[in-house]
mmCIF file of C-alpha atoms in Angstrom:
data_model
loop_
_atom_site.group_PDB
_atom_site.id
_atom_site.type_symbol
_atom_site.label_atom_id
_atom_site.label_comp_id
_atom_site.label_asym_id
_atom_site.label_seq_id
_atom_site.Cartn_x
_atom_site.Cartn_y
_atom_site.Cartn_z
ATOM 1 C CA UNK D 1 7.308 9.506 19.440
ATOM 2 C CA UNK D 2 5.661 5.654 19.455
ATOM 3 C CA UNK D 3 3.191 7.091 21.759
ATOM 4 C CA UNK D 4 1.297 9.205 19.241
ATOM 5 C CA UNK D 5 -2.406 8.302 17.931
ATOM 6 C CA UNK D 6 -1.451 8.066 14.103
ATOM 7 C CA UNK D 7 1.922 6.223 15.403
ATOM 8 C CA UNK D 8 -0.057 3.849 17.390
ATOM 9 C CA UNK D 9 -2.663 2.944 14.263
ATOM 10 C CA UNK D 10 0.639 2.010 11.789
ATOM 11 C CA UNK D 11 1.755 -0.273 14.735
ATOM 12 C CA UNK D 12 -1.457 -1.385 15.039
ATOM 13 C CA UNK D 13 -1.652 -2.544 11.370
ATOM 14 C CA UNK D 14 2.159 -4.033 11.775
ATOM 15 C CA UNK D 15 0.424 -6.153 14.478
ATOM 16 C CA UNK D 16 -2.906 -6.735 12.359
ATOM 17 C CA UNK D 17 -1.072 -8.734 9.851
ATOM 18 C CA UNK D 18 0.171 -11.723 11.166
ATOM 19 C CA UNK D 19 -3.374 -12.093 12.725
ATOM 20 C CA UNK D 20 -5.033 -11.546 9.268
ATOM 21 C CA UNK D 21 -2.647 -14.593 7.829
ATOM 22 C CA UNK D 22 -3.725 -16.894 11.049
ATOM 23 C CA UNK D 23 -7.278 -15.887 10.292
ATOM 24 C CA UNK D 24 -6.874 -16.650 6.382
ATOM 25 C CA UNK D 25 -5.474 -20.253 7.018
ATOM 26 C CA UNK D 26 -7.875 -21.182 9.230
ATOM 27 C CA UNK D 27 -10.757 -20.472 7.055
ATOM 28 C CA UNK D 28 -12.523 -17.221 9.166
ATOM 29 C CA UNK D 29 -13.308 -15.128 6.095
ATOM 30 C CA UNK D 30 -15.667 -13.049 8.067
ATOM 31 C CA UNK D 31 -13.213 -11.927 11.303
ATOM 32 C CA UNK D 32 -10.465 -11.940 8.478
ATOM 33 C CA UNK D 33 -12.438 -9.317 6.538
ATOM 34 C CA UNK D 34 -13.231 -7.293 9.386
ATOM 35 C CA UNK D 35 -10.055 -7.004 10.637
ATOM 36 C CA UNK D 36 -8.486 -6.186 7.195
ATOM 37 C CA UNK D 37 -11.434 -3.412 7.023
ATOM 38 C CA UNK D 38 -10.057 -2.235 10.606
ATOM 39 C CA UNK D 39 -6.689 -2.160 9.216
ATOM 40 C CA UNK D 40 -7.584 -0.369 5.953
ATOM 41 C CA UNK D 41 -9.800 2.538 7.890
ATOM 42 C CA UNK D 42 -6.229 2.559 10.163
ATOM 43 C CA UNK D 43 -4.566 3.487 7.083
ATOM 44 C CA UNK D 44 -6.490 6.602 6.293
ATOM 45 C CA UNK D 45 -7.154 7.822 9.825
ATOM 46 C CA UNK D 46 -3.147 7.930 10.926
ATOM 47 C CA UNK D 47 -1.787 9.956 7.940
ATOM 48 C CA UNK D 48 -4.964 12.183 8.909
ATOM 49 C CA UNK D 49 -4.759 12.884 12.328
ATOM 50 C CA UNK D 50 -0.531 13.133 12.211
ATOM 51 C CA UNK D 51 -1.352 16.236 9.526
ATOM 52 C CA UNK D 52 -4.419 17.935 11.398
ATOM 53 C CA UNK D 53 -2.791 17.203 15.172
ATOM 54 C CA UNK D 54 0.678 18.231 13.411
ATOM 55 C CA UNK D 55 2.591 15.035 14.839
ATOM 56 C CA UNK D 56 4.560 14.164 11.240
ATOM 57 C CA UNK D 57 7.615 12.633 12.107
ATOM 58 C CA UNK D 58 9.884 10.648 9.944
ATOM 59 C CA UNK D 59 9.328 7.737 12.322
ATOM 60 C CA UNK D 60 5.943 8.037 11.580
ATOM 61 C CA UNK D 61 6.273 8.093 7.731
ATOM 62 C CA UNK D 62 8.174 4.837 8.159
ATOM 63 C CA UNK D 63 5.970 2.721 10.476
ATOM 64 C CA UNK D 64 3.075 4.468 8.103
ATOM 65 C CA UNK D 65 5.064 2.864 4.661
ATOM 66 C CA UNK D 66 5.994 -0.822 6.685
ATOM 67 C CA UNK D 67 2.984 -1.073 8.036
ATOM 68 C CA UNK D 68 1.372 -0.536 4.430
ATOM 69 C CA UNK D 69 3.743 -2.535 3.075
ATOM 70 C CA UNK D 70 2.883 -5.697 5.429
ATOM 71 C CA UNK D 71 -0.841 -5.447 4.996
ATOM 72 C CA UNK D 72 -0.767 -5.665 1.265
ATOM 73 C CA UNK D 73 2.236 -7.691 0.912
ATOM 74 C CA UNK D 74 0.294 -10.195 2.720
ATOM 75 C CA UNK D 75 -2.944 -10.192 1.575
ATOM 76 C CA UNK D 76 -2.146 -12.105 -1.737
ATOM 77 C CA UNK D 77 -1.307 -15.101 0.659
ATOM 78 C CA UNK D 78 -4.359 -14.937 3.021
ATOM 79 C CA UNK D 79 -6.397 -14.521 -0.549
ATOM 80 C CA UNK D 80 -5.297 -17.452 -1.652
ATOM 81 C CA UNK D 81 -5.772 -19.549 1.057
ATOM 82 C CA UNK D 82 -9.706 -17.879 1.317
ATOM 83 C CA UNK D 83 -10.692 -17.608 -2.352
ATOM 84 C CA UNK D 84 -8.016 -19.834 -4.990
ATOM 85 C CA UNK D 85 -10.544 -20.054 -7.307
ATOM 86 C CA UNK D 86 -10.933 -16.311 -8.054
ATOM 87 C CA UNK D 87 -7.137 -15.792 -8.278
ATOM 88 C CA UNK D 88 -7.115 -18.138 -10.179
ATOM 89 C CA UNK D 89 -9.658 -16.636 -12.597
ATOM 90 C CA UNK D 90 -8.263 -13.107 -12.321
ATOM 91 C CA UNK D 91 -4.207 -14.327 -12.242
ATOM 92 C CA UNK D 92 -2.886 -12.062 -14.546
ATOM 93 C CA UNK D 93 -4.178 -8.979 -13.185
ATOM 94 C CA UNK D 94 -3.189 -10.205 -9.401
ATOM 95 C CA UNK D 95 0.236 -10.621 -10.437
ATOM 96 C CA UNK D 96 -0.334 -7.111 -11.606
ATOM 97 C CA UNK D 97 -1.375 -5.316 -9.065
ATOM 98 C CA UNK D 98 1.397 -7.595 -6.726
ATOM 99 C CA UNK D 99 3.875 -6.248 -9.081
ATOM 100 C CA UNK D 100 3.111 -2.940 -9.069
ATOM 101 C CA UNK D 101 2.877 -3.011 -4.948
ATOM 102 C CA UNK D 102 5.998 -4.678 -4.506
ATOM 103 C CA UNK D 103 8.707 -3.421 -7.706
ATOM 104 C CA UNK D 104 8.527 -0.046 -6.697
ATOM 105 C CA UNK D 105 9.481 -0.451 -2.622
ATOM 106 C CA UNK D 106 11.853 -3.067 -3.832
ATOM 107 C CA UNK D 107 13.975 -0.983 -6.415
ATOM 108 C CA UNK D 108 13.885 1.826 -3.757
ATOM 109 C CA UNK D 109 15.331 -0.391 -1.479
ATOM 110 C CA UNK D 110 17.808 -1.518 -3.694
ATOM 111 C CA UNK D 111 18.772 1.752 -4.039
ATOM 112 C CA UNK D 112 18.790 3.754 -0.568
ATOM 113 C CA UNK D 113 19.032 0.613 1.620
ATOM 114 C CA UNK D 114 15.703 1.685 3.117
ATOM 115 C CA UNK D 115 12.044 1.802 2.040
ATOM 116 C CA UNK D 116 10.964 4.850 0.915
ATOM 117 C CA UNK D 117 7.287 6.654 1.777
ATOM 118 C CA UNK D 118 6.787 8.474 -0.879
ATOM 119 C CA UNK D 119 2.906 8.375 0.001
ATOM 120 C CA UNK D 120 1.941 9.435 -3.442
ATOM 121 C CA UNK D 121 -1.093 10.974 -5.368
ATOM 122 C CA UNK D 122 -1.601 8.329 -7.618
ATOM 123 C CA UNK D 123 -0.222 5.775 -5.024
ATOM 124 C CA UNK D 124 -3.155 7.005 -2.701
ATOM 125 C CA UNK D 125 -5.945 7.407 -4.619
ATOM 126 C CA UNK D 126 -4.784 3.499 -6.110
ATOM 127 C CA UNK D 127 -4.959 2.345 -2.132
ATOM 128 C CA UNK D 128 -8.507 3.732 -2.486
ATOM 129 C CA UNK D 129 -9.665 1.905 -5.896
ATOM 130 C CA UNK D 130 -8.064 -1.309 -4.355
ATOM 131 C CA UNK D 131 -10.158 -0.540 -0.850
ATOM 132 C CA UNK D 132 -13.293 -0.595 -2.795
ATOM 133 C CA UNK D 133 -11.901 -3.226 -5.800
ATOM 134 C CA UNK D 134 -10.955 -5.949 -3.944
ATOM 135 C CA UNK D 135 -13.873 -6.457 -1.940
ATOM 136 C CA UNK D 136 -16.469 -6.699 -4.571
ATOM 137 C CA UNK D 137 -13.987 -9.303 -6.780
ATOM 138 C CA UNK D 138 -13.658 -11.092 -3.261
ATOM 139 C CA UNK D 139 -16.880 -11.208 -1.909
ATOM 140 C CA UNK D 140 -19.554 -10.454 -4.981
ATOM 141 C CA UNK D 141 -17.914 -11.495 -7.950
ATOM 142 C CA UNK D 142 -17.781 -8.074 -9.995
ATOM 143 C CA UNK D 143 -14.248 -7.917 -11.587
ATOM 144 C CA UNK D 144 -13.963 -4.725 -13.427
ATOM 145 C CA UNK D 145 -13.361 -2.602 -10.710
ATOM 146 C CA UNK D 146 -10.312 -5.015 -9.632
ATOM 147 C CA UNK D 147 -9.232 -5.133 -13.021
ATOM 148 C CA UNK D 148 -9.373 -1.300 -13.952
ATOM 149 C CA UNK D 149 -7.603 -0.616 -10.589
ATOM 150 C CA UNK D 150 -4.844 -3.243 -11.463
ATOM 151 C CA UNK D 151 -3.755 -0.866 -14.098
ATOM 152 C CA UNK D 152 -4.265 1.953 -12.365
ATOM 153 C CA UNK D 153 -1.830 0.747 -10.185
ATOM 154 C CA UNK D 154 0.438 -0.180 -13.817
ATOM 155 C CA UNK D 155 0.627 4.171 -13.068
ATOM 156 C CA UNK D 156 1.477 4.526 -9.771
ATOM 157 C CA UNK D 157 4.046 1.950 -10.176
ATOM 158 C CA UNK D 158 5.547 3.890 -12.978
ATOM 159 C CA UNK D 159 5.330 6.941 -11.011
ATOM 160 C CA UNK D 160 6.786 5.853 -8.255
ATOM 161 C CA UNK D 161 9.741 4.173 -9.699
ATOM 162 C CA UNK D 162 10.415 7.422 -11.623
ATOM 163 C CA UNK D 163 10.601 9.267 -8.525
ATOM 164 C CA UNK D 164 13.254 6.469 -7.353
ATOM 165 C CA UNK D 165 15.044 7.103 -10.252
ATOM 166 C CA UNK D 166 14.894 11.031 -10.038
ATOM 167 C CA UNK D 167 15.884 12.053 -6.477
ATOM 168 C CA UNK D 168 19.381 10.712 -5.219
ATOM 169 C CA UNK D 169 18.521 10.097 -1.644
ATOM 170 C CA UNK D 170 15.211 8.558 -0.289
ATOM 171 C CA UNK D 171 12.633 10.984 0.733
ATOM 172 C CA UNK D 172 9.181 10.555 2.041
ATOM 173 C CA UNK D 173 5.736 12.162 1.140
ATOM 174 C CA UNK D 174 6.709 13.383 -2.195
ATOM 175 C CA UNK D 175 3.060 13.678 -4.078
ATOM 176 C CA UNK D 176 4.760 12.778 -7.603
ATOM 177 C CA UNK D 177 7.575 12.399 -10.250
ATOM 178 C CA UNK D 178 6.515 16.052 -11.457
ATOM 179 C CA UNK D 179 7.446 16.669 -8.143
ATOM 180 C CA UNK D 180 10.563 14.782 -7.335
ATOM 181 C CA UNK D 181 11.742 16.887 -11.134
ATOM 182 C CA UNK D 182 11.285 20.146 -9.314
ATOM 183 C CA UNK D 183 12.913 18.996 -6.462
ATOM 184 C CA UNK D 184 16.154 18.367 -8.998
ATOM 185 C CA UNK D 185 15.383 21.726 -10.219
ATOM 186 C CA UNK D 186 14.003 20.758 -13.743
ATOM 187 C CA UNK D 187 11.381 21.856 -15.413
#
């Protein structure tokens, strides 16, 4: 099941990452950006085409949530190493947003000895604000659109770790706590 399309773009973004931290540390902002673009455009297109083409698996849904996983978890690294001085500036609401991207996957592993995809609503349309965010902190200066999607991501966090806390097993693609509830048959 490796050999699918959307399969092949998450192991393509496993692969990306190491590359984007040897780009960071040696100083090439612009192949680093590109290839973190690639990797971001990766991100939607896989979960795309394994819905329309119908090739869901629940390999896929975990090479889709590691290989998310890596590309954020390191970007905070290969940011720092690029632009210190804007982290700097804007510390409190990186260790926000790192927070929020790492607490939830870490209590869910704590819990189900594996890393859930829950491939949420809010944790989706959060990947999006951070897509756009990011780059105009990074690269023009503007922070309020990194800072308002820092605490977006305060909800997504909270969302996430509710559905950790709701469903007894780990699950993948569950769109939100409201749903995990349902799932336990509350109301």
């Amino acid at each position: 099941m490796l050999s699918t399309i959307p399969n092949a773009l998450s192991t393509f973004r496993l692969a990306a990452t190491p590359v984007l931290l040897i780009l960071a540390w040696l100083g090439e902002t612009a192949l680093f950006l590109t290839l973190f673009a690639i990797a971001l455009a990766s991100d939607v297109l896989d979960g795309m085409l394994a819905r329309r083409w119908k090739m869901e698996s629940e390999l896929g849904a975990r090479l889709d949530q590691w290989a998310d996983f890596a590309v954020w978890a390191s970007f905070p690294l290969a940011a720092w190493w690029l632009w210190p001085e804007i982290l700097v500036r804007e510390a409190g609401y990186v260790i926000l947003a790192v927070t929020c991207l790492l607490l939830p996957t870490f209590v869910g592993f704590l819990k189900y000895r594996e890393v859930p995809g829950y491939h949420t609503w809010f944790a989706k349309t959060s990947a999006v604000a951070m897509g756009v965010a990011v780059p105009a902190l990074l690269l023009f200066d503007v922070v309020w659109p990194f800072r308002a999607a820092s605490l977006f991501l305060l909800i997504a966090a909270a969302d996430e770790l509710a559905i950790t806390f709701l469903l007894p097993d780990c699950r993948h693609d569950i769109p939100s706590a409201i749903h995990a509830r349902r799932m336990r048959g509350w109301r």
